[in-house]
Amino acid sequence: MKNKLNQITEKAKRDKRLKFTSLIHHINEVNLAQCYSELKKDKASGIDGITVEEYGRNLEGNIRQLVCKLKSKEYRPQPVRRVYIPKAGSDEKRGLGIPAVEDKLVQIMLKKILEAIFETDFVDFSYGFRPKQSCTKAIMRLNEEVMHKPINFIVEVDIRKFFDSVSHYWLQRCLEERIADQNLLWLVRRFLKAGVIENGEFQASELGTPQGGVISPLLANIYLHYVLDIWLERKFKPKAKGYMQCIRYCDDFVVCCESEHDAKELLKSLEERLSKFGLAVSPKKTKIVKFGRGVWQRSKKIGKKPDTFSFLGFTHCCAASRQGYFMMVHKTSKENLRRKLKEVQEWLKKVRSFAPLKEWWQILKSKLVGHYNYFGISGNYRCLKQFYYRVIWMAFKWINRRSQRKSMTAEMFFQYMEWNPLPTPRICHKLYVLRSNGNALLKSRMWANHKYGSVGEA
C-alpha cells in the first residue's frame, strides 16, 4: 500500500493539473486489513454497538463482505452516533459523531488516498491535521513572523460553526480539482450524507462534514485550501500594501499584517469570500489587534500595555526580555487552563473510588506529561507550574474524600509523592536559542529592534 500511495504522490507532485481517474481499487481487502491494525481497540463503538475487538474476530470475512458491497455500490455508511464534549473557551458543547468500525476502516483508507494527492498542493502555512505538522509548529511559525517580520497588526478570525456549515456542493467541486474517479467521489458523498443519530432520532446531513470521523479534518483542509489559502496567496496578498502572512490550523487561523489598511481590507474581503461558500465569521471572536515590535515600543513610551490575542489555546503577549529587548510570549490562556483543571478534577472525582491509588496515579502522570508536551513552550513555565501545583492539591483533596474518615494526612501524602513523584513542569519546545557568539546575538537583536521598530513607528 505504501508504494502505491508514494506513486500517487509523485504523480500529483510532478503535474499539478493532473486529475486521477482510477483510485477506488486501492480500497481492497489487503489495504483494509492493514487499516484495521491502525484502529485503537479502546475507542467507543458506533450505533451498531460493535467494538473493534468484536469486528476483528471474523476480520477476513467481514472485510470480504465489505469489499463486495463497495464494488456493487450497495455500501451505505451507518449514521454516526452523536455525543457532545465541552468546547474550549466557551460554555457551549461541540457535537462529535462516532462512526461504526466498518465505516472507520473505509474512512482511513479514503483518507490515505486523498492525503497522498492533496498534501502536495497544501500551502506551507497550513498546520492542522497534517503529517509532520502540529500546533507547536504553528506557534513557532507565528513567533518567527512576529519576531523577524514587520508585523504591527494581527487579524484574529473565527469561522462560525465551520464543520457544520461546509457546503457539500462546493466540497465536491474542490475534490474534482484533482479527482475524476466518479466511484471515489460517490463514496465521499455517501459519508457526507450518512446522517446522525441523536437521542434515538435520525437527522439528515445537508451541510457539514462528519465531526469525529477520520476523514473530516482532511476534507476541512481541502475545502479551506481552495476557499481561503489559494485566494489569500494569489488574489489578496499581491494587492496588499505591506507584508502579510497567514498561519492556519484547520479552521482556526490568524493573519499577521504590517499595514492597518491591509488588515481592515482583509476582514472586509474575507467576509465576502466566505459568504460565497456558505461560511461566515463570528463577529464576537473576530477582531484586529495591534501587536508587534513597533506597537510594543510605542506602548512602552506611553506606559500602556499592548493588546493580546488568543490562538490554539495560548494567549500571546508582547513583553521585554531580561536585556530589555522585545519578545513575544506565549502563555496558557485562562480559559484553557480553567478547562484543563476542571477536566482533571472531574476525572479525579470519578476515579478515586473505583480504582486503587497506585493505578490511577500512573494515569495522572500521563495527563501531566500530555499537558507539558502541548503547553511546554519557552516562556510558559509559570503557567505549567500553576497547573502542576493545582493538580497536586486536587489529588490530595479527592484522596481524602473517598470516605468520611481522612484517608491520608499531608505528611503521608508528601511522603507518597517522594516515593511516587509526579512529572514536574518542563519546557519541551524551545523558541529562544542562544548562539555561541554573544556579540553576534546582541548585534542581531539591536538591528531587529532598530529596523522593525522604525517601520512600526512610521
Coordinates of C-alpha atoms in Angstrom, one line a residue:
M1 CA 0.0 0.0 0.0
K2 CA 2.8 2.4 0.9
N3 CA 4.5 2.0 -2.5
K4 CA 1.2 2.6 -4.4
L5 CA 0.5 5.7 -2.3
N6 CA 4.0 7.0 -2.9
Q7 CA 3.5 6.6 -6.7
I8 CA 0.2 8.6 -6.4
T9 CA 2.1 11.4 -4.5
E10 CA 4.9 11.5 -7.1
K11 CA 2.4 11.9 -10.0
A12 CA 0.5 14.6 -8.1
K13 CA 3.7 16.4 -7.4
R14 CA 5.0 16.3 -11.0
D15 CA 1.8 17.5 -12.6
K16 CA -0.3 20.0 -10.5
R17 CA -3.1 19.8 -13.1
L18 CA -3.3 16.1 -13.2
K19 CA -6.7 14.5 -12.3
F20 CA -6.7 11.0 -11.1
T21 CA -9.2 8.8 -12.9
S22 CA -8.7 5.4 -11.2
L23 CA -8.4 5.3 -7.4
I24 CA -11.2 3.2 -5.9
H25 CA -9.4 -0.1 -6.5
H26 CA -6.9 0.8 -3.7
I27 CA -9.8 0.2 -1.2
N28 CA -9.3 -3.6 -1.3
E29 CA -9.2 -6.4 1.2
V30 CA -5.4 -6.2 1.9
N31 CA -5.3 -2.5 2.5
L32 CA -8.5 -2.5 4.6
A33 CA -7.0 -5.3 6.8
Q34 CA -3.9 -3.1 7.3
C35 CA -6.2 -0.2 8.2
Y36 CA -7.8 -2.3 10.9
S37 CA -4.4 -2.8 12.6
E38 CA -4.3 1.0 13.0
L39 CA -7.5 1.2 14.9
K40 CA -7.4 1.8 18.6
K41 CA -9.1 -1.0 20.4
D42 CA -10.5 1.0 23.3
K43 CA -12.4 3.5 21.2
A44 CA -16.2 3.9 21.6
S45 CA -18.5 1.9 19.2
G46 CA -20.9 3.4 16.7
I47 CA -24.7 2.9 16.6
D48 CA -24.4 -0.8 15.9
G49 CA -22.6 -1.4 19.2
I50 CA -19.9 -3.5 17.5
T51 CA -16.4 -2.8 19.1
V52 CA -13.1 -3.0 17.3
E53 CA -12.3 -6.3 19.1
E54 CA -15.7 -7.9 18.1
Y55 CA -15.2 -6.8 14.4
G56 CA -11.8 -8.4 14.4
R57 CA -13.0 -11.9 15.4
N58 CA -14.1 -12.6 11.9
L59 CA -11.9 -9.9 10.2
E60 CA -11.3 -11.7 6.9
G61 CA -15.0 -12.5 6.4
N62 CA -16.2 -9.0 7.4
I63 CA -13.7 -7.3 5.1
R64 CA -14.5 -9.6 2.2
Q65 CA -18.2 -8.7 2.6
L66 CA -17.4 -5.0 2.9
V67 CA -15.4 -5.0 -0.4
C68 CA -18.2 -6.8 -2.2
K69 CA -20.7 -4.1 -1.0
L70 CA -18.3 -1.4 -2.2
K71 CA -17.9 -3.0 -5.7
S72 CA -21.7 -3.4 -6.2
K73 CA -22.3 0.1 -4.7
E74 CA -24.6 -1.4 -2.0
Y75 CA -22.4 0.1 0.7
R76 CA -24.2 2.6 2.9
P77 CA -22.3 4.1 5.8
Q78 CA -24.3 3.9 9.0
P79 CA -25.4 7.2 10.6
V80 CA -22.9 8.4 13.2
R81 CA -23.7 8.4 16.9
R82 CA -23.6 12.0 18.2
V83 CA -22.0 12.8 21.5
Y84 CA -21.2 16.2 23.0
I85 CA -17.9 17.4 24.5
P86 CA -17.1 20.8 26.1
K87 CA -16.0 23.5 23.7
A88 CA -12.7 25.3 24.5
G89 CA -13.1 28.8 25.9
S90 CA -16.9 28.5 26.0
D91 CA -19.8 27.1 27.9
E92 CA -21.2 25.6 24.7
K93 CA -20.7 22.0 23.7
R94 CA -19.3 20.6 20.5
G95 CA -21.1 17.8 18.8
L96 CA -18.9 14.8 17.7
G97 CA -20.0 11.9 15.6
I98 CA -18.8 8.3 16.4
P99 CA -18.8 6.1 13.2
A100 CA -19.2 2.4 13.1
V101 CA -16.0 0.3 13.0
E102 CA -16.6 -0.8 9.4
D103 CA -17.0 2.8 8.3
K104 CA -13.8 3.8 10.1
L105 CA -11.9 1.3 8.0
V106 CA -13.2 2.8 4.8
Q107 CA -12.5 6.3 6.0
I108 CA -8.9 5.5 7.0
M109 CA -8.2 4.2 3.5
L110 CA -10.0 7.0 1.8
K111 CA -8.0 9.5 3.9
K112 CA -4.7 7.9 2.9
I113 CA -5.6 8.2 -0.8
L114 CA -6.8 11.8 -0.6
E115 CA -3.8 12.7 1.6
A116 CA -1.4 11.3 -1.0
I117 CA -2.9 13.6 -3.6
F118 CA -3.7 16.9 -1.8
E119 CA -0.7 17.0 0.5
T120 CA 1.4 18.0 -2.5
D121 CA -0.9 21.0 -3.0
F122 CA -1.3 22.3 0.5
V123 CA 0.5 25.6 1.4
D124 CA 3.3 25.8 3.9
F125 CA 1.2 27.9 6.4
S126 CA -1.4 25.2 6.9
Y127 CA -0.5 23.2 10.0
G128 CA -3.7 21.4 11.1
F129 CA -4.1 17.6 11.0
R130 CA -1.3 17.1 8.5
P131 CA 1.7 14.7 8.5
K132 CA 4.7 16.2 10.3
Q133 CA 2.8 19.3 11.3
S134 CA 1.4 20.3 14.7
C135 CA 0.1 23.0 16.9
T136 CA 3.6 23.6 18.2
K137 CA 4.9 24.3 14.7
A138 CA 2.1 26.7 14.1
I139 CA 3.0 28.6 17.3
M140 CA 6.7 28.6 16.3
R141 CA 5.8 30.0 12.9
L142 CA 3.7 32.7 14.5
N143 CA 6.6 33.6 16.8
E144 CA 9.0 33.7 13.9
E145 CA 6.8 36.0 11.9
V146 CA 6.2 38.5 14.8
M147 CA 9.9 38.5 15.9
H148 CA 11.5 38.8 12.5
K149 CA 9.0 40.5 10.2
P150 CA 7.5 44.0 10.3
I151 CA 4.2 43.0 12.0
N152 CA 2.0 45.6 13.5
F153 CA -1.5 44.0 13.4
I154 CA -2.9 40.6 14.0
V155 CA -6.2 39.7 12.4
E156 CA -7.8 37.0 14.7
V157 CA -10.5 35.1 12.7
D158 CA -13.1 32.6 13.9
I159 CA -15.3 30.9 11.3
R160 CA -18.7 30.3 12.9
K161 CA -19.6 26.6 13.2
F162 CA -17.3 25.7 10.3
F163 CA -17.6 21.9 10.4
D164 CA -21.4 22.3 10.5
S165 CA -21.5 24.8 7.6
V166 CA -19.3 23.2 4.9
S167 CA -21.3 23.0 1.6
H168 CA -21.4 19.6 0.1
Y169 CA -21.6 21.0 -3.4
W170 CA -18.5 23.2 -3.1
L171 CA -16.6 20.4 -1.3
Q172 CA -17.3 18.2 -4.3
R173 CA -16.1 20.9 -6.6
C174 CA -12.9 21.1 -4.6
L175 CA -12.3 17.4 -4.8
E176 CA -12.9 17.4 -8.5
E177 CA -9.9 19.7 -9.0
R178 CA -7.7 16.7 -8.6
I179 CA -10.0 13.6 -8.8
A180 CA -12.0 12.4 -11.8
D181 CA -12.8 8.9 -10.3
Q182 CA -16.6 9.1 -10.0
N183 CA -16.6 6.0 -7.8
L184 CA -14.4 7.6 -5.2
L185 CA -16.4 10.8 -5.3
W186 CA -19.6 8.7 -4.9
L187 CA -18.0 7.2 -1.7
V188 CA -17.2 10.6 -0.3
R189 CA -20.8 11.7 -0.9
R190 CA -22.1 8.7 0.9
F191 CA -20.2 9.7 4.0
L192 CA -21.3 13.3 3.8
K193 CA -25.0 12.2 3.5
A194 CA -24.8 9.4 6.2
G195 CA -26.7 11.4 8.8
V196 CA -26.6 11.5 12.6
I197 CA -28.5 9.6 15.3
E198 CA -29.2 11.8 18.3
N199 CA -31.5 10.7 21.2
G200 CA -32.7 7.8 19.0
E201 CA -33.8 10.1 16.2
F202 CA -32.2 10.3 12.7
Q203 CA -31.1 13.6 11.3
A204 CA -30.2 14.0 7.7
S205 CA -26.9 15.7 6.8
E206 CA -27.4 18.5 4.2
L207 CA -24.4 20.6 5.3
G208 CA -21.1 20.0 7.1
T209 CA -18.6 17.2 7.5
P210 CA -18.9 14.3 10.0
Q211 CA -17.1 15.6 13.0
G212 CA -15.4 12.8 14.8
G213 CA -14.8 10.9 11.6
V214 CA -11.3 10.1 10.5
I215 CA -11.7 11.9 7.2
S216 CA -13.4 15.0 8.4
P217 CA -10.2 17.1 9.2
L218 CA -8.7 16.3 5.8
L219 CA -11.9 17.3 4.0
A220 CA -11.9 20.6 6.0
N221 CA -8.3 21.2 4.9
I222 CA -9.2 20.6 1.3
Y223 CA -12.2 22.9 1.5
L224 CA -10.2 25.8 3.1
H225 CA -7.3 25.2 0.8
Y226 CA -9.4 26.3 -2.2
V227 CA -11.7 28.7 -0.4
L228 CA -9.1 30.5 1.7
D229 CA -5.4 29.6 1.2
I230 CA -5.2 30.0 -2.6
W231 CA -7.4 33.1 -2.6
L232 CA -5.2 34.7 0.0
E233 CA -1.9 33.8 -1.7
R234 CA -2.9 34.6 -5.3
K235 CA -5.6 37.2 -5.1
F236 CA -5.3 39.2 -1.9
K237 CA -1.6 39.3 -1.0
P238 CA -0.4 40.6 -4.3
K239 CA -2.6 43.7 -3.8
A240 CA -1.5 44.3 -0.2
K241 CA 0.4 47.4 0.6
G242 CA 2.7 45.8 3.2
Y243 CA 3.9 42.4 4.5
M244 CA 1.3 39.8 5.3
Q245 CA 1.3 36.2 6.4
C246 CA -1.4 33.7 7.4
I247 CA -1.0 30.9 10.0
R248 CA -3.8 28.3 9.8
Y249 CA -4.6 25.3 12.0
C250 CA -7.6 23.7 10.2
D251 CA -10.5 26.3 10.7
D252 CA -8.6 28.3 13.3
F253 CA -6.3 31.0 11.8
V254 CA -4.6 34.4 12.3
V255 CA -3.2 36.8 9.7
C256 CA -0.1 38.9 10.5
C257 CA -0.2 42.3 8.8
E258 CA 2.2 45.2 8.5
S259 CA -0.4 47.7 7.5
E260 CA -3.7 48.5 9.2
H261 CA -5.3 49.2 5.8
D262 CA -4.5 45.7 4.7
A263 CA -5.9 44.2 8.0
K264 CA -9.2 46.1 7.5
E265 CA -9.5 45.3 3.9
L266 CA -8.7 41.6 4.6
L267 CA -11.6 41.4 7.1
K268 CA -14.0 43.0 4.6
S269 CA -12.9 40.9 1.6
L270 CA -12.8 37.7 3.8
E271 CA -16.4 38.1 4.8
E272 CA -17.4 38.4 1.1
R273 CA -15.2 35.5 0.1
L274 CA -16.5 33.1 2.8
S275 CA -20.2 34.0 2.2
K276 CA -19.9 32.7 -1.4
F277 CA -19.1 29.3 0.0
G278 CA -21.7 29.2 2.8
L279 CA -19.4 30.3 5.6
A280 CA -19.4 33.3 7.9
V281 CA -17.1 34.8 10.5
S282 CA -18.1 35.1 14.2
P283 CA -18.3 38.9 14.9
K284 CA -17.6 38.4 18.7
K285 CA -14.5 36.4 18.1
T286 CA -13.1 38.1 15.0
K287 CA -11.0 41.2 15.6
I288 CA -7.9 43.2 14.6
V289 CA -5.3 43.5 17.4
K290 CA -2.4 46.0 17.4
F291 CA 0.6 43.7 18.0
G292 CA 4.3 43.6 17.3
R293 CA 7.6 45.2 17.9
G294 CA 6.7 48.8 16.9
V295 CA 3.4 48.6 18.9
W296 CA 5.3 47.4 22.0
Q297 CA 7.8 50.3 21.7
R298 CA 5.1 52.9 21.4
S299 CA 3.1 51.4 24.3
K300 CA 6.2 51.4 26.5
K301 CA 6.6 55.2 25.8
I302 CA 3.1 56.0 26.9
G303 CA 3.1 53.5 29.8
K304 CA 0.3 51.3 28.4
K305 CA 0.2 47.5 28.0
P306 CA -0.2 46.3 24.4
D307 CA -3.2 44.2 23.5
T308 CA -3.1 40.4 23.5
F309 CA -4.8 37.7 21.4
S310 CA -5.6 34.0 21.7
F311 CA -4.7 31.3 19.3
L312 CA -4.5 27.5 19.7
G313 CA -5.0 27.6 23.5
F314 CA -2.4 30.2 24.1
T315 CA -2.6 33.9 25.0
H316 CA 0.0 35.7 23.0
C317 CA 1.6 38.9 24.5
C318 CA 4.3 41.5 23.8
A319 CA 6.9 41.6 26.6
A320 CA 10.5 42.6 27.3
S321 CA 13.4 40.1 27.7
R322 CA 15.8 40.3 30.6
Q323 CA 18.0 42.5 28.4
G324 CA 15.1 44.8 27.7
Y325 CA 14.5 43.8 24.1
F326 CA 11.2 43.0 22.5
M327 CA 10.0 39.4 22.7
M328 CA 6.8 37.5 22.1
V329 CA 5.4 35.5 25.0
H330 CA 3.0 32.6 24.8
K331 CA 1.0 31.7 27.9
T332 CA -1.6 29.1 28.5
S333 CA -4.9 31.0 28.1
K334 CA -7.0 31.4 31.3
E335 CA -10.0 29.7 29.6
N336 CA -7.9 26.7 28.6
L337 CA -6.2 26.4 32.0
R338 CA -9.5 26.6 33.7
R339 CA -11.0 24.0 31.4
K340 CA -8.0 21.6 31.8
L341 CA -8.1 21.9 35.6
K342 CA -11.9 21.2 35.5
E343 CA -11.3 18.1 33.4
V344 CA -8.7 16.8 35.8
Q345 CA -11.0 17.5 38.8
E346 CA -13.9 15.7 37.2
W347 CA -11.7 12.7 36.4
L348 CA -10.3 12.5 39.9
K349 CA -13.8 12.7 41.3
K350 CA -14.9 9.7 39.3
V351 CA -11.8 7.5 39.5
R352 CA -10.9 7.9 43.2
S353 CA -13.5 5.3 44.4
F354 CA -13.3 2.9 41.5
A355 CA -9.6 2.2 41.3
P356 CA -6.7 1.8 43.7
L357 CA -4.4 4.8 44.1
K358 CA -1.4 3.2 42.5
E359 CA -3.4 2.5 39.3
W360 CA -4.9 5.9 38.7
W361 CA -1.7 7.7 39.9
Q362 CA 0.0 6.4 36.7
I363 CA -2.8 7.8 34.6
L364 CA -2.4 11.1 36.3
K365 CA 1.3 11.1 35.4
S366 CA 0.4 10.6 31.7
K367 CA -2.1 13.5 31.9
L368 CA 0.6 15.8 33.2
V369 CA 3.1 14.7 30.6
G370 CA 0.5 15.3 27.9
H371 CA -0.1 18.8 29.2
Y372 CA 3.6 19.6 29.3
N373 CA 4.1 18.3 25.7
Y374 CA 1.5 20.7 24.4
F375 CA 1.9 23.8 26.6
G376 CA 5.6 23.4 27.4
I377 CA 6.8 26.3 25.2
S378 CA 9.5 28.7 26.2
G379 CA 8.2 31.5 28.4
N380 CA 5.2 29.4 29.7
Y381 CA 6.9 27.8 32.6
R382 CA 5.0 29.8 35.2
C383 CA 1.6 28.5 33.8
L384 CA 3.0 24.9 33.8
K385 CA 3.9 25.3 37.5
Q386 CA 0.5 26.7 38.3
F387 CA -1.2 23.7 36.6
Y388 CA 1.2 21.3 38.4
Y389 CA 0.6 22.6 41.9
R390 CA -3.2 22.8 41.4
V391 CA -3.3 19.2 40.3
I392 CA -1.3 18.1 43.4
W393 CA -3.7 20.0 45.6
M394 CA -6.8 18.4 43.8
A395 CA -5.2 14.9 44.1
F396 CA -4.7 15.4 47.9
K397 CA -8.3 16.8 48.2
W398 CA -10.0 13.9 46.4
I399 CA -7.9 11.2 48.0
N400 CA -9.4 12.3 51.3
R401 CA -13.0 12.3 50.0
R402 CA -13.1 8.6 49.4
S403 CA -14.9 8.1 52.8
Q404 CA -15.9 10.1 55.8
R405 CA -12.7 9.4 57.5
K406 CA -9.5 11.1 56.4
S407 CA -7.5 8.7 54.3
M408 CA -4.2 10.5 54.1
T409 CA -2.6 13.3 56.1
A410 CA -0.5 16.0 54.3
E411 CA 2.7 14.4 55.7
M412 CA 1.7 11.0 54.4
F413 CA 0.7 12.5 51.0
F414 CA 4.1 14.2 50.5
Q415 CA 5.9 11.1 51.6
Y416 CA 3.9 9.2 48.9
M417 CA 4.9 11.9 46.4
E418 CA 8.6 11.3 47.3
W419 CA 8.2 7.6 46.5
N420 CA 6.0 8.1 43.5
P421 CA 6.8 11.6 42.2
L422 CA 4.6 13.2 39.6
P423 CA 6.3 14.6 36.5
T424 CA 7.5 18.2 37.2
P425 CA 6.9 21.0 34.7
R426 CA 9.4 21.2 31.8
I427 CA 9.8 23.1 28.6
C428 CA 9.5 20.7 25.7
H429 CA 9.7 23.2 22.8
K430 CA 12.4 25.9 22.8
L431 CA 11.7 29.0 20.9
Y432 CA 14.7 31.0 22.0
V433 CA 18.1 29.5 21.1
L434 CA 21.2 31.1 22.4
R435 CA 24.0 31.4 19.9
S436 CA 27.7 30.7 20.8
N437 CA 28.7 34.2 19.7
G438 CA 27.1 36.5 22.2
N439 CA 28.2 39.7 20.3
A440 CA 26.6 38.4 17.2
L441 CA 23.3 37.8 19.1
L442 CA 23.4 41.2 20.7
K443 CA 24.0 42.9 17.3
S444 CA 21.2 41.0 15.6
R445 CA 18.7 42.0 18.4
M446 CA 19.8 45.6 18.2
W447 CA 19.4 45.6 14.4
A448 CA 15.9 44.0 14.6
N449 CA 14.7 46.4 17.2
H450 CA 16.0 49.4 15.2
K451 CA 14.7 48.2 11.8
Y452 CA 11.2 46.9 12.7
G453 CA 10.8 49.5 15.5
S454 CA 11.2 52.3 12.9
V455 CA 8.8 50.6 10.5
G456 CA 6.2 50.2 13.2
E457 CA 6.5 53.9 14.3
A458 CA 6.2 55.0 10.7

